[in-house]
Each structure stands twice: as C-alpha cells, then as structure tokens.
Short mmCIF file of C-alpha atoms in Angstrom, two decimals:
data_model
loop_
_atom_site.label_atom_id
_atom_site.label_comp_id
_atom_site.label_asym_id
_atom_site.label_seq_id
_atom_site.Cartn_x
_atom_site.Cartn_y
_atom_site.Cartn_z
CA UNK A 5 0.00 0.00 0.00
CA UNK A 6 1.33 3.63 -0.81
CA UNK A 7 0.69 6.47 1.33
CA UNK A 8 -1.28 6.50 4.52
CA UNK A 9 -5.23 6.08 4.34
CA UNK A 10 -6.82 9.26 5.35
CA UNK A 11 -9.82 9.59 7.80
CA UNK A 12 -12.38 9.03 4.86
CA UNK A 13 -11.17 5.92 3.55
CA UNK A 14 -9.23 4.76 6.61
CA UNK A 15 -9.88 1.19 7.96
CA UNK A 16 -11.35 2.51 11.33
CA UNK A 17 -13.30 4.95 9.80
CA UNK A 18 -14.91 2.17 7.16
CA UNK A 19 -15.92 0.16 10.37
CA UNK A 20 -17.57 2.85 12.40
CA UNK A 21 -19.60 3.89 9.15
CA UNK A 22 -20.71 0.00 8.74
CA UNK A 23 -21.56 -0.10 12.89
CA UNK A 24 -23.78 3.13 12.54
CA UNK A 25 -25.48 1.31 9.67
CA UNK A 26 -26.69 -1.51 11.39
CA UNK A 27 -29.95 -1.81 12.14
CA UNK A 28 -31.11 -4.93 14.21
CA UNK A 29 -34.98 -4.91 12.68
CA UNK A 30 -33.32 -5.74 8.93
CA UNK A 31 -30.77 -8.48 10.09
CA UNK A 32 -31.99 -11.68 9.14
CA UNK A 33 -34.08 -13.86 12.48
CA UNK A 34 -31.35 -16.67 12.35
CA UNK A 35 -28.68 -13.64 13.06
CA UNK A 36 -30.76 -12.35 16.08
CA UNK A 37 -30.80 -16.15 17.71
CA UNK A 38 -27.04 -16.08 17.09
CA UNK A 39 -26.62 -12.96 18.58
CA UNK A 40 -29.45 -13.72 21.81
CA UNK A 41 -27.68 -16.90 22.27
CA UNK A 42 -24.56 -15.79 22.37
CA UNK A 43 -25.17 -12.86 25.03
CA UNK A 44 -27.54 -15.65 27.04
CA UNK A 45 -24.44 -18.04 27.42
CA UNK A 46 -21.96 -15.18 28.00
CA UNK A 47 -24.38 -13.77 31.04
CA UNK A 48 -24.94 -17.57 32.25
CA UNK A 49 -21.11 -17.86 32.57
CA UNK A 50 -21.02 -14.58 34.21
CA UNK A 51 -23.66 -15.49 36.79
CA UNK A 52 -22.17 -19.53 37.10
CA UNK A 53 -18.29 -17.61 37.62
CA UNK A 54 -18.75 -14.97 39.87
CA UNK A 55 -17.73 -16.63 42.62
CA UNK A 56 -14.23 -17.92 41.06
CA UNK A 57 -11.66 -16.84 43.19
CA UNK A 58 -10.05 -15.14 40.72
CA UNK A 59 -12.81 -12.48 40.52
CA UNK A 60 -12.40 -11.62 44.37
CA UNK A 61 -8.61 -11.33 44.31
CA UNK A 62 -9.08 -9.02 40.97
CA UNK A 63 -11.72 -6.83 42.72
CA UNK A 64 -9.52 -6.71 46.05
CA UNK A 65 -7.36 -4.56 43.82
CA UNK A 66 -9.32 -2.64 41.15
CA UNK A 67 -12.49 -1.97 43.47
CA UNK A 68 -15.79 -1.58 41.65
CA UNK A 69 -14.85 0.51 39.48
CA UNK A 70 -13.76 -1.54 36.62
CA UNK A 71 -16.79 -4.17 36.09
CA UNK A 72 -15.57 -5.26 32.61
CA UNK A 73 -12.60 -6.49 34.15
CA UNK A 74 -14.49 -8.69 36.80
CA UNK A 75 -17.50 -9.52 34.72
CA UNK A 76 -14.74 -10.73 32.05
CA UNK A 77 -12.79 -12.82 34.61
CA UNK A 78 -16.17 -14.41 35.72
CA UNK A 79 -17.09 -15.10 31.92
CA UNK A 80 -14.29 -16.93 31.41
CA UNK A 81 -13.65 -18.92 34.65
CA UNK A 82 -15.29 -21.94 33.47
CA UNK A 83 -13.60 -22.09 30.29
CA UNK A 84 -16.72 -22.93 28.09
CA UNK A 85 -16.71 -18.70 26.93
CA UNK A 86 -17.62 -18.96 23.47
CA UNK A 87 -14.91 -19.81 20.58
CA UNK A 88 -14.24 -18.35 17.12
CA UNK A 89 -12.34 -21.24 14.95
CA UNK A 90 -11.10 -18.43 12.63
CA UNK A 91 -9.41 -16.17 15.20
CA UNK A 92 -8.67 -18.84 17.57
CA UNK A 93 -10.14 -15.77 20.12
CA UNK A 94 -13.30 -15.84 22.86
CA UNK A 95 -15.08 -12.70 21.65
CA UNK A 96 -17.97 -13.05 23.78
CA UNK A 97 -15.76 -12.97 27.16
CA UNK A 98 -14.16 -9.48 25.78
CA UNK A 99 -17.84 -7.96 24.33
CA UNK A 100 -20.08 -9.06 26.37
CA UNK A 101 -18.53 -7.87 29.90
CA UNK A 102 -17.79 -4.88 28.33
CA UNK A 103 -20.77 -3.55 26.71
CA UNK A 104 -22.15 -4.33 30.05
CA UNK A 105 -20.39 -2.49 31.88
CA UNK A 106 -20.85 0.57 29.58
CA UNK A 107 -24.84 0.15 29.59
CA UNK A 108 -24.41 -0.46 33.75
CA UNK A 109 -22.75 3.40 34.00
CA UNK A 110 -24.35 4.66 30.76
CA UNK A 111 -26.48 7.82 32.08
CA UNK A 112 -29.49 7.47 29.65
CA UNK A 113 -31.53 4.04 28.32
CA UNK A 114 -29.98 1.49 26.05
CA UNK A 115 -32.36 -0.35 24.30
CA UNK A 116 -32.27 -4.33 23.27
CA UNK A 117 -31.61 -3.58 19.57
CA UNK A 118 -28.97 -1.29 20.13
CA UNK A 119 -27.15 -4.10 21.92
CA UNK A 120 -28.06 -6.44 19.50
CA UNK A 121 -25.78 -4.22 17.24
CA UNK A 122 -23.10 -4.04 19.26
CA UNK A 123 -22.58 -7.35 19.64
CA UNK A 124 -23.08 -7.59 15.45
CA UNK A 125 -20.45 -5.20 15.08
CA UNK A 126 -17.88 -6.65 17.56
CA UNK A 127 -17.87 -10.29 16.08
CA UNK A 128 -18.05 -8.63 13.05
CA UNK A 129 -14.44 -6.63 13.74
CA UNK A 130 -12.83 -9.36 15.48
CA UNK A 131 -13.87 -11.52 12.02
CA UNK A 132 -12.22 -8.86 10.04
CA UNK A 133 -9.08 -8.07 11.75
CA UNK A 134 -8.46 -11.41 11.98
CA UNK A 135 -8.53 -12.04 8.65
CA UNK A 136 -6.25 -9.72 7.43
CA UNK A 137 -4.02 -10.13 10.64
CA UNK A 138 -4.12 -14.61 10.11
CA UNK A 139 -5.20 -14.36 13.58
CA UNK A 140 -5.23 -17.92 13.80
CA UNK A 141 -1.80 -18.27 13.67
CA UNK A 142 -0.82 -15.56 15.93
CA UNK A 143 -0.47 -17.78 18.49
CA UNK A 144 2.87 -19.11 17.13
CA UNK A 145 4.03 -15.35 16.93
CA UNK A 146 3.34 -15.01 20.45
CA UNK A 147 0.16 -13.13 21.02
CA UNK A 148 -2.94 -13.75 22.09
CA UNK A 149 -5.94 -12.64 19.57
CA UNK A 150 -8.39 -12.31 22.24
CA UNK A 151 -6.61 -9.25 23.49
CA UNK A 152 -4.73 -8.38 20.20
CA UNK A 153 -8.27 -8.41 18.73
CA UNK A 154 -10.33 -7.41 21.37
CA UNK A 155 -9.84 -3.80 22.66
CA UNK A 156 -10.28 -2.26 19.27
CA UNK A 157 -13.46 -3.98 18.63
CA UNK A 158 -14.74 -3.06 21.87
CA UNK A 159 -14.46 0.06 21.84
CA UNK A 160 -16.28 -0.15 18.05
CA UNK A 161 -18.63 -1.97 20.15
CA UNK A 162 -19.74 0.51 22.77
CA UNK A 163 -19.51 3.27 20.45
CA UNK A 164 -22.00 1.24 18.51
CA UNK A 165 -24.05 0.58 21.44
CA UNK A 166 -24.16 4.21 23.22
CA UNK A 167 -24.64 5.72 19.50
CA UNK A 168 -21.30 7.90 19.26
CA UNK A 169 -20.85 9.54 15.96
CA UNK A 170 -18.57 8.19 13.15
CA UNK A 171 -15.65 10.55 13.90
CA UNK A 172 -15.75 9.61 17.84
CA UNK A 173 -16.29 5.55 16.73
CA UNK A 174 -13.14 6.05 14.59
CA UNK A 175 -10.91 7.26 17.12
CA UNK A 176 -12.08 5.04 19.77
CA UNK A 177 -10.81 2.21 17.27
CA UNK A 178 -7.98 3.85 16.58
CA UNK A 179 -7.69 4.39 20.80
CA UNK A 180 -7.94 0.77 21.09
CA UNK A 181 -5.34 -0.43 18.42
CA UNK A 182 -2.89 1.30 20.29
CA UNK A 183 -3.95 -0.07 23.74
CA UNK A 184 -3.55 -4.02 21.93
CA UNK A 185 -1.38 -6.24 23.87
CA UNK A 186 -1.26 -9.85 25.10
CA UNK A 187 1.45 -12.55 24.71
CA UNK A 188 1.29 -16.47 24.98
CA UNK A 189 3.37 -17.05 27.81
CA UNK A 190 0.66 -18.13 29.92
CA UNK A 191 1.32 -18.86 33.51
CA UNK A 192 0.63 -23.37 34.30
CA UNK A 193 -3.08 -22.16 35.46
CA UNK A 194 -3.57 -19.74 32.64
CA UNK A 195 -4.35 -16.98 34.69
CA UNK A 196 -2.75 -14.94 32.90
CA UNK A 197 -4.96 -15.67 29.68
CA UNK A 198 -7.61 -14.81 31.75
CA UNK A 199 -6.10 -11.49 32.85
CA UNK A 200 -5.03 -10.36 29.17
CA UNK A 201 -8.84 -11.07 28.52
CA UNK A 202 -10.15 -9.21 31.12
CA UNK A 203 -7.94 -6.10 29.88
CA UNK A 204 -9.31 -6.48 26.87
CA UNK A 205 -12.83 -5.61 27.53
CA UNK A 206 -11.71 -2.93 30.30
CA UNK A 207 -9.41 -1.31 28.05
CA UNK A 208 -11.97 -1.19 24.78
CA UNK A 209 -13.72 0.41 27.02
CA UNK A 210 -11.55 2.83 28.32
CA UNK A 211 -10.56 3.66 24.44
CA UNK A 212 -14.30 4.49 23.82
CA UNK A 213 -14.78 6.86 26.89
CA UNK A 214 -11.11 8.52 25.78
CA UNK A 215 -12.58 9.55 22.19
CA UNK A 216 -15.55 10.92 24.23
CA UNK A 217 -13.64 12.76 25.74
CA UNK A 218 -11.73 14.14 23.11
CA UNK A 219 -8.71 12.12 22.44
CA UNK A 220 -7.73 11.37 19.05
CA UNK A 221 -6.23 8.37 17.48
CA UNK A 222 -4.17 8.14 14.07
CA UNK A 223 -6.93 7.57 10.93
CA UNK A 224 -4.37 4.79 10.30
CA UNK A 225 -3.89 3.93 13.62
CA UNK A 226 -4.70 0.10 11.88
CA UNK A 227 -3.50 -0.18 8.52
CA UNK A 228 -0.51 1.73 8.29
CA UNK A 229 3.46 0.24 8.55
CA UNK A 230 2.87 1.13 12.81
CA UNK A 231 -0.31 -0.15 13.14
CA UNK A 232 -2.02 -2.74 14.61
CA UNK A 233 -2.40 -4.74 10.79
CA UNK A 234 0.44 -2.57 9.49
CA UNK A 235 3.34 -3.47 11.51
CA UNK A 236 2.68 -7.50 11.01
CA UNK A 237 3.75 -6.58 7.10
CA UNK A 238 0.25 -7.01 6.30
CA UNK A 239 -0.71 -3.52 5.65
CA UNK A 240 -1.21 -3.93 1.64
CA UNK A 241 -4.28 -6.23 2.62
CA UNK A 242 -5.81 -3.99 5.61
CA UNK A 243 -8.52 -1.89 3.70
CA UNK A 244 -9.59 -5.18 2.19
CA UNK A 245 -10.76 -6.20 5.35
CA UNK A 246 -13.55 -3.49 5.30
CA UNK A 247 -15.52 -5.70 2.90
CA UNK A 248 -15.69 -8.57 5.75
CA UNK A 249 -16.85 -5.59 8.14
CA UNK A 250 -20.01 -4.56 6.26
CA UNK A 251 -21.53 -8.02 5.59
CA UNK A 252 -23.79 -10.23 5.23
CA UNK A 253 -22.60 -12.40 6.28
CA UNK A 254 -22.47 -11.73 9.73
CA UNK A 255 -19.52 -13.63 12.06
CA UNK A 256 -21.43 -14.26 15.18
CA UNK A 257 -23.12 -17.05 13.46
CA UNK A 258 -20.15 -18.52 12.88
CA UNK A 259 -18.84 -18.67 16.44
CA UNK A 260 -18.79 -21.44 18.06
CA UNK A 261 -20.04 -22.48 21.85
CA UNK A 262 -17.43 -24.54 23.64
CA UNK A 263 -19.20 -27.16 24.98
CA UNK A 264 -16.11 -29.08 26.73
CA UNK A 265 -13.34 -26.65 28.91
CA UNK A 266 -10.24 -28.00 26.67
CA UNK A 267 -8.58 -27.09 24.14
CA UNK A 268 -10.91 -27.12 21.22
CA UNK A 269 -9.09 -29.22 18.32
CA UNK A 270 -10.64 -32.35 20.56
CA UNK A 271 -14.00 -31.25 20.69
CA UNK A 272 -14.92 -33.11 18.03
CA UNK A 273 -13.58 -36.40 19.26
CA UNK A 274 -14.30 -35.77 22.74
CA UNK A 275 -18.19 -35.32 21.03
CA UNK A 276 -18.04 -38.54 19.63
CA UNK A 277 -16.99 -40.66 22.24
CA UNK A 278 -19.92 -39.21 24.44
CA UNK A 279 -22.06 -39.47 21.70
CA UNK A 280 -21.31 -43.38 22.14
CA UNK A 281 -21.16 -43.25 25.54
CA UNK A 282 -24.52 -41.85 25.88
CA UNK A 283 -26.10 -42.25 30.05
CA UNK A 284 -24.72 -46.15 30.14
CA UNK A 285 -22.03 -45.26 33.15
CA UNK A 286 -20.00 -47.69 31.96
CA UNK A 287 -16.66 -48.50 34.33
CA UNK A 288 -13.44 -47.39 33.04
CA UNK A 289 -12.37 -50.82 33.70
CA UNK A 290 -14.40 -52.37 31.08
CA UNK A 291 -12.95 -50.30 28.18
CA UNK A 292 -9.89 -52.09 27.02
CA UNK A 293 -8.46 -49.37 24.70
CA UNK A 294 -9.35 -46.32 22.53
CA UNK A 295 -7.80 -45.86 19.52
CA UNK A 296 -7.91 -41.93 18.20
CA UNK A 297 -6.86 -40.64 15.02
CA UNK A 298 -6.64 -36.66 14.41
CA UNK A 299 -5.22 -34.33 11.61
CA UNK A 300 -1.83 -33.31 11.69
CA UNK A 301 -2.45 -29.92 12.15
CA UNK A 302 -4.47 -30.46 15.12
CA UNK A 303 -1.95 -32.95 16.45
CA UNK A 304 0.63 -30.45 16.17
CA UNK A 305 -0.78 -28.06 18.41
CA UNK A 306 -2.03 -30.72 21.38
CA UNK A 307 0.53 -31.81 24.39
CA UNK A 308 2.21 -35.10 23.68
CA UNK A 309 4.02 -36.31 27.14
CA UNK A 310 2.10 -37.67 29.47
CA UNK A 311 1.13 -37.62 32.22
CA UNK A 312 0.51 -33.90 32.41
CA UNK A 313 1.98 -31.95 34.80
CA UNK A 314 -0.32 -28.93 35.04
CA UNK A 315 -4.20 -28.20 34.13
CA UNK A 316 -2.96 -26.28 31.36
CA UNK A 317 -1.04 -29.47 29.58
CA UNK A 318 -4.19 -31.60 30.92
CA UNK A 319 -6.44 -29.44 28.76
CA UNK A 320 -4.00 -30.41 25.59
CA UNK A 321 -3.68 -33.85 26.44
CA UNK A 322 -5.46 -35.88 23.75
CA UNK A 323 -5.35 -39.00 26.10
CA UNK A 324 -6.25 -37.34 29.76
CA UNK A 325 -9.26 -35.12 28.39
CA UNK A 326 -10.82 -38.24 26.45
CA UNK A 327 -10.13 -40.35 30.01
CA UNK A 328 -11.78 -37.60 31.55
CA UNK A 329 -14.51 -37.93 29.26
CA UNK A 330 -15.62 -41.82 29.99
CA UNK A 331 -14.87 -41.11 34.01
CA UNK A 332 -17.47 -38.15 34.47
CA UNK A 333 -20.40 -40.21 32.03
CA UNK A 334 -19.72 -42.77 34.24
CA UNK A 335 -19.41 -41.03 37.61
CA UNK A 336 -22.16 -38.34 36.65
CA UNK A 337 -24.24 -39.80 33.92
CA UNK A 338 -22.79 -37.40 31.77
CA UNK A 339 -19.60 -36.01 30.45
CA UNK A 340 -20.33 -33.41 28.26
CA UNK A 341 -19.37 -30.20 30.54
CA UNK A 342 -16.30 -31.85 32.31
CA UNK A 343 -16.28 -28.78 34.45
CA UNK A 344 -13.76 -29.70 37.25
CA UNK A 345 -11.78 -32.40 34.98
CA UNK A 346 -8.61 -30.36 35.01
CA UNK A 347 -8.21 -28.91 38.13
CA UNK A 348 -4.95 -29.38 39.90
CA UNK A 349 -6.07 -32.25 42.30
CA UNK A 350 -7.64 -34.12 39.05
CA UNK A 351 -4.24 -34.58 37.64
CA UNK A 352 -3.79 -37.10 39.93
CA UNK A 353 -6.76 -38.79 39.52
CA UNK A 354 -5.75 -42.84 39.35
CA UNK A 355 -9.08 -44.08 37.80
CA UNK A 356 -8.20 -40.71 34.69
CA UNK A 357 -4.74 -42.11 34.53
CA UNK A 358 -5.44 -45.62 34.20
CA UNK A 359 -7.63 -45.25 31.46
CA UNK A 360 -5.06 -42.86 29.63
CA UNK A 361 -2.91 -44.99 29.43
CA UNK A 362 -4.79 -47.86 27.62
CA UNK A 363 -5.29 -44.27 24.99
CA UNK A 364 -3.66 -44.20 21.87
CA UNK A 365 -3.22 -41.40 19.46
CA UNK A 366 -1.89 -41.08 15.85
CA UNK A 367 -2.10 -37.91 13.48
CA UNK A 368 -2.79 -39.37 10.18
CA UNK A 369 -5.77 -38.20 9.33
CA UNK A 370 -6.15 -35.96 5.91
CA UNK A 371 -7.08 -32.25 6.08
CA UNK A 372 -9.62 -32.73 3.82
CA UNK A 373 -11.64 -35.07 5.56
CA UNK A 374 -13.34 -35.94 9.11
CA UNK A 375 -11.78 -33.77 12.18
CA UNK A 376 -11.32 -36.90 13.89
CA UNK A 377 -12.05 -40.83 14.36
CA UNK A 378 -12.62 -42.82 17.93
CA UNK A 379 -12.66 -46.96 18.07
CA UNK A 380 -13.28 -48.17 21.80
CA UNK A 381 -12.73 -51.37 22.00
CA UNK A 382 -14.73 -53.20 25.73
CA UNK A 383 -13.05 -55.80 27.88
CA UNK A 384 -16.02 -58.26 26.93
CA UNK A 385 -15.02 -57.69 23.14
CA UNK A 386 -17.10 -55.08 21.99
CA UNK A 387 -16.33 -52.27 19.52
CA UNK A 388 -17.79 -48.92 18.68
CA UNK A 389 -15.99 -46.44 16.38
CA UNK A 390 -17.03 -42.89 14.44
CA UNK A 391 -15.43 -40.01 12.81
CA UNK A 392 -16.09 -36.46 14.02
CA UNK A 393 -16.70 -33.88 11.24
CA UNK A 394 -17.45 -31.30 14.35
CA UNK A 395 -19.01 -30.95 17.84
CA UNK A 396 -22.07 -29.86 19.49
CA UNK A 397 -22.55 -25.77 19.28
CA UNK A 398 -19.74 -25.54 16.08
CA UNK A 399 -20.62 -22.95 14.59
CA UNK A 400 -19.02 -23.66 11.25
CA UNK A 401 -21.53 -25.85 10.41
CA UNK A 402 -25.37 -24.96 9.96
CA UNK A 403 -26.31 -28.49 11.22
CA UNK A 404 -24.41 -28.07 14.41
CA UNK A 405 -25.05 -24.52 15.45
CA UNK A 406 -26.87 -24.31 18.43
CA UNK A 407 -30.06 -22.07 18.71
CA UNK A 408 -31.95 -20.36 21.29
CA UNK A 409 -33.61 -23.99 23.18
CA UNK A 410 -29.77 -25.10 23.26
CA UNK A 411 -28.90 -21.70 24.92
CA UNK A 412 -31.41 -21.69 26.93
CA UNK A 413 -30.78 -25.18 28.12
CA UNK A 414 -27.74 -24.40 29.09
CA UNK A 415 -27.80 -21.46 30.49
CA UNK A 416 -30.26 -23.18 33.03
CA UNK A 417 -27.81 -25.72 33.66
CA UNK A 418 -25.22 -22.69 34.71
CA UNK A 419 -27.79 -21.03 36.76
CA UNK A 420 -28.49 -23.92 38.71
CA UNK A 421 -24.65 -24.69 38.90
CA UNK A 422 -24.03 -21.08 40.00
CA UNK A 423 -26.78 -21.47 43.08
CA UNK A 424 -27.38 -18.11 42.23
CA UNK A 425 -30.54 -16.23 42.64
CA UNK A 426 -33.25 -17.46 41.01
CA UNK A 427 -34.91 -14.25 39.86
CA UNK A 428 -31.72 -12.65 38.94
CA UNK A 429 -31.31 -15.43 36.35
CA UNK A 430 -35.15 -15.23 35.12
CA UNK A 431 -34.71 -11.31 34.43
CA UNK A 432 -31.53 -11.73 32.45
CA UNK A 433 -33.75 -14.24 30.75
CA UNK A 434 -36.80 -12.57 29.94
CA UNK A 435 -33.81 -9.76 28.89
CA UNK A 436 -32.51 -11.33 25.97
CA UNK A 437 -35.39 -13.18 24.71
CA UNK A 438 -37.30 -10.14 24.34
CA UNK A 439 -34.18 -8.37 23.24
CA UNK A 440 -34.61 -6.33 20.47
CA UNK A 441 -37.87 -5.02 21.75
CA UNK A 442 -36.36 -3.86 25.30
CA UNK A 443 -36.37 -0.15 25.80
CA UNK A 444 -33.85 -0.19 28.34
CA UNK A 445 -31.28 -2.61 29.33
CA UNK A 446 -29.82 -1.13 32.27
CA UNK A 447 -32.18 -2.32 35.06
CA UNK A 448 -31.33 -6.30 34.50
CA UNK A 449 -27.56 -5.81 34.49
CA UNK A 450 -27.37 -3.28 37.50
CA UNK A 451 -28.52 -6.30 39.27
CA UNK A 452 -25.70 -8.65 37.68
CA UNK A 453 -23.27 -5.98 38.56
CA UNK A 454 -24.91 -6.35 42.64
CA UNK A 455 -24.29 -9.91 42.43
CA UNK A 456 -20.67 -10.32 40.87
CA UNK A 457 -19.27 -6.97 42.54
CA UNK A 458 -21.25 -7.76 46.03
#
C-alpha cells in the first residue's frame, strides 16, 4: 500500500460507518438467535463464575470501578466462553462484559436492539481483523488474539451501542489499536490468559470513553506500517478487510459455543466418544483401549508427554481429556461439561490415569476429511468407532449450530450450577429473549453488577 489512508477511507473509519449502519430490525431472524444466544451463554457464565476466586482477588485490587474487568474474569472462569475457529479468540468474554459495563454506568436508556448491534459489530471486527491479521496463527508469533483483537473492537462496540458519531467511533478504534497487547506465555493455570482477557474488555472500554472525551487516534492507527495490521507486514491487505466488516454475512453465526473446557481441536472427538457413551455409566475398567486418530495440524498443536503436569497441559492432552470424558459419564451420567476435569487435584486422579494410558493417538488423518475418528474397543469384546466432522454448538456448520432452546438449556444448567438467585437469572432471561424489543437494558444488568461486585 502507498501512502497512509486518510480519515475518509481509513480502515477505522470504514468500520464505524458500517456499525452506525446496522440496524437490528433488517438483520436476518437466524442472526438475532445467534446474537441472543450468544449474550444468554456469555451472562450464564457470568452469573455460574462470579464466585471464582479469581474475581475476588481481581476486585480486592481494582475496586468496583472496573466491572468489565471482573465480569470478564467471571465469563471466562469456566472455560466454556464462546470460541471463534477463525481467530482462535473468545469474543464473547471481551464484548459481552464490556458492553455491560458501559450500559451499567451509561447515564441514559440502552435499548435491546442497540445491543443487539453491538454485539453484530464486535464479532463482526474481530472476524475482520483477523482475517487480514491470520489471527489464527498468531499464536505461534506469540500473542494472544483475544486481546490483540479485542480492545479495538470493543471500543467499536460501545460506540455502537451508546450511539457515538462516526468521527468519535473512529478514534475510539484507533484508541484501542494502540492499547492491543497480550502474549502467549501463559502462567501453568492460565491466569494470565484470563487477565489479558479481562484487559481487553476494560481497556476497549476505556478507548471508547477517551474519544468521548476528546482524544484522538491516528486515521491509520490500523493499517498503516505502525499499526495494529500494518506493523505485522500485512498492511497492503488492511482496507480489504472493510468488505468482511459490512456483511452479510455476519460472524457471530459462525462462532462457536465450547461445549467441553479444553482445548478445542478435541471437541470433536471428545463429542463422539460421548455421543457413544450416551447415560450407560460404563466403568473405566471395562474399556480395554481407545484408539484416536486426528489431523496433523491439530496434532501439532495438542501436548504429547504424558502424564501432564499442570491443568494447562491436561487441557491439551489428547489422552487425559478423552479419560476424563468416559470417568465423568460414568461417575455423573454425563460427560459433556467436564467442568472440574482439570483442576490441579484431578491430575492425579488414578481411575483418569489408568484409562489414559490404555489411549492411543496417531495424526494421520487428511485435512480434507473428518476432524477426527474414535474406536473403543470393551473388555467383553465389543467395539464402537465414528469419525467427528465437528461438535455440538460448532458454529461452522449450519447443522451443528446451536439455537436459542440449546442456549437456553444451558444457560439453566449454569444457573443452577451457579446457586445463584433465582430471579436474577429469570430477568436476564426474559432480557434477551425479548431483546430487540427492550427499551432499556440497564435495570437487569445493575442487578448482575450487585451480584458479581457484592
């Protein structure tokens, strides 16, 4: 690219003019389920984390004042905050908290539809940048695209939301570009990736309340050789991601729900052995072996030694997360969450172990067909065996997206795990089914911010 884009033409500026477009009543009904289901699961895990640990200790230090940053660390403390495949980024732990928070302190009514096209316009920024930034291999450069990613398309977000003007939208993107950070040296918990998240959604917001107040960002602050797509050596592709930001079609269909809390290349294995698993409790003891075969690609990225030695290698662990798998359907009845599988004291878990180790895994498997295949073999000779072509809530495929039952399923499921109050989670409800005819937002999530900031 020659030259520097001016405001006009800029990449920010292309963005805030598609956000002030949108208007929720012309988006197609299978985008508004997207986006209700989305925000449902995203305030379940809110309401099902806020008593993580993690969220005291943060507000012990930051105080009240920043509720992103605690709604965020809530969102994510389950590690089932929704997943975008393309990005390899949680949007909905960086939006959600943050447009939030901005509607909590906002000092006039937000209606339903204008945070129906806030959340629109986030996805839809975090799609784009990540296109022209091949955010799904940013990981092996060292940074983390839910950060990297995330403040600028928060603050597009809450601009969006709270109806700033173009100019003000623009700099607040351009605010946030310059605030992107995050790294992949995660700490053995992966606090830390919970922490760079949390910024995220504080700082996006911070970056839209600094181009309220006047502060100006760079009409390039993106594209050009210093900016956030610039610098990667990228920047000859940037303005061509302004086509992805205008759509149809719209990204947060395409976003997956995590429905296990590991790493998501063996979701769709993990899927399949439940699937054959089903409510028949069987005993660890009585499966001989289990054979798995996976992609190279997704091989390449999963932890091979074994055992692991922290919750963060557990999660990567072909062989202890599929183990995990057939010990909570038989010690629950189910296995499908696995919430508590990879805790510390779990790594130790003889009955997990055992099992493992009767686990094989080879990466064989052609990119071009099935994600995955599973053959369990039974002590008394039995044999059961499928391929995985994707997982329950993967939202790359129409057939396996979930809609608004499935999100409302499971957000009851997180309620109920949360213990939290009962009328609190029935409001947030009645919130965002209603959503785009709510006149005001406000009331249902200064109650959320009661509970998680008590």
């Amino acid at each position: 690219m020659t030259g520097v884009a001016s405001a006009a033409d800029g990449l920010a500026s292309r963005a805030a003019h598609a956000a002030a477009g949108l208007d929720v009543a012309a988006l197609d009904s299978g985008v508004l389920v997207s986006v209700k289901a989305h925000l449902l699961d995203c305030l379940g895990m809110i309401l099902a984390g806020a008593a993580d640990e993690r969220v005291e200790r943060a507000l012990a230090v930051t105080g009240p004042a920043d509720v992103p940053f605690a709604l965020s660390l809530a969102c994510g403390a389950l590690g089932l905050d929704d997943f975008d495949e393309a990005t390899r980024a949680h949007p909905g732990a960086v939006l959600v908290p943050a447009l939030a928070g901005a509607a909590m302190a906002a000092p006039h009514e937000v209606s339903g539809a204008d945070l129906a096209a806030a959340l629109v316009a986030g996805y839809q920024l975090f799609a784009g940048l990540g296109e022209v930034l091949d955010a799904g291999r940013l990981h092996l450069r060292g940074q983390h695209p839910s950060t990297v990613l995330g403040v600028p398309s928060v603050a597009l977000a809450v601009c969006r939301m709270l109806r700033s003007d173009v100019v003000t939208t623009t700099d607040a993107i351009g605010i946030g570009a310059s605030l992107s950070c995050g790294i992949t040296e995660f700490d053995e918990r992966e606090t830390m990736r919970a922490v760079q998240t949390a910024w995220a959604a504080s700082a996006g917001l911070r970056a839209a309340r600094l181009a309220e107040a006047g502060f100006h960002a760079s009409a390039a602050a993106l594209e050009a050789p210093g900016g956030l797509v610039g610098r990667t050596g990228t920047s000859a592709d940037a303005l061509a991601a302004a086509e992805l930001l205008a759509g149809p079609p719209w990204h947060i269909e395409q976003v997956s729900f995590k429905p296990y809390p590991h790493f998501s290349d063996l979701h769709p294995v993990s899927a399949v052995l439940i699937g054959m698993l089903g409510d028949q409790r069987l005993p660890p003891e009585q499966v001989e072996a289990i054979a798995v075969r996976l992609t190279p690609v997704a091989a390449s990225r999963l932890f091979d030694d074994f055992p692991p030695q922290s919750p963060k290698q557990a999660k990567r662990s072909a062989r202890f997360a599929l183990a995990s798998c057939v010990v909570a359907a038989h010690r629950m009845g189910r296995g499908s969450a696995l919430l508590g599988a990879f805790s510390a004291e779990r790594l130790a878990d003889v009955e997990v172990l055992g099992l493992a180790a009767r686990i094989t895994v080879t990466a064989d498997l052609p990119p071009q067909g099935p994600a995955g295949s599973v053959a369990v073999t039974l002590t008394d000779g039995r044999t059961w065996s499928g391929d995985a072509s994707g997982y329950p809530g993967d939202g790359r495929d129409p057939a396996l997206r979930w809609g608004w039952s499935d999100a409302v399923e499971r957000y009851g499921d997180l309620c109920v795990g949360a213990g939290s109050d009962p009328q609190l989670g029935a409001a947030l409800l009645d919130m965002v089914d209603g959503l785009q005819c709510v006149d005001d937002v406000r009331p249902a999530l200064q109650r959320l911010r009661r509970l998680v900031l008590r």
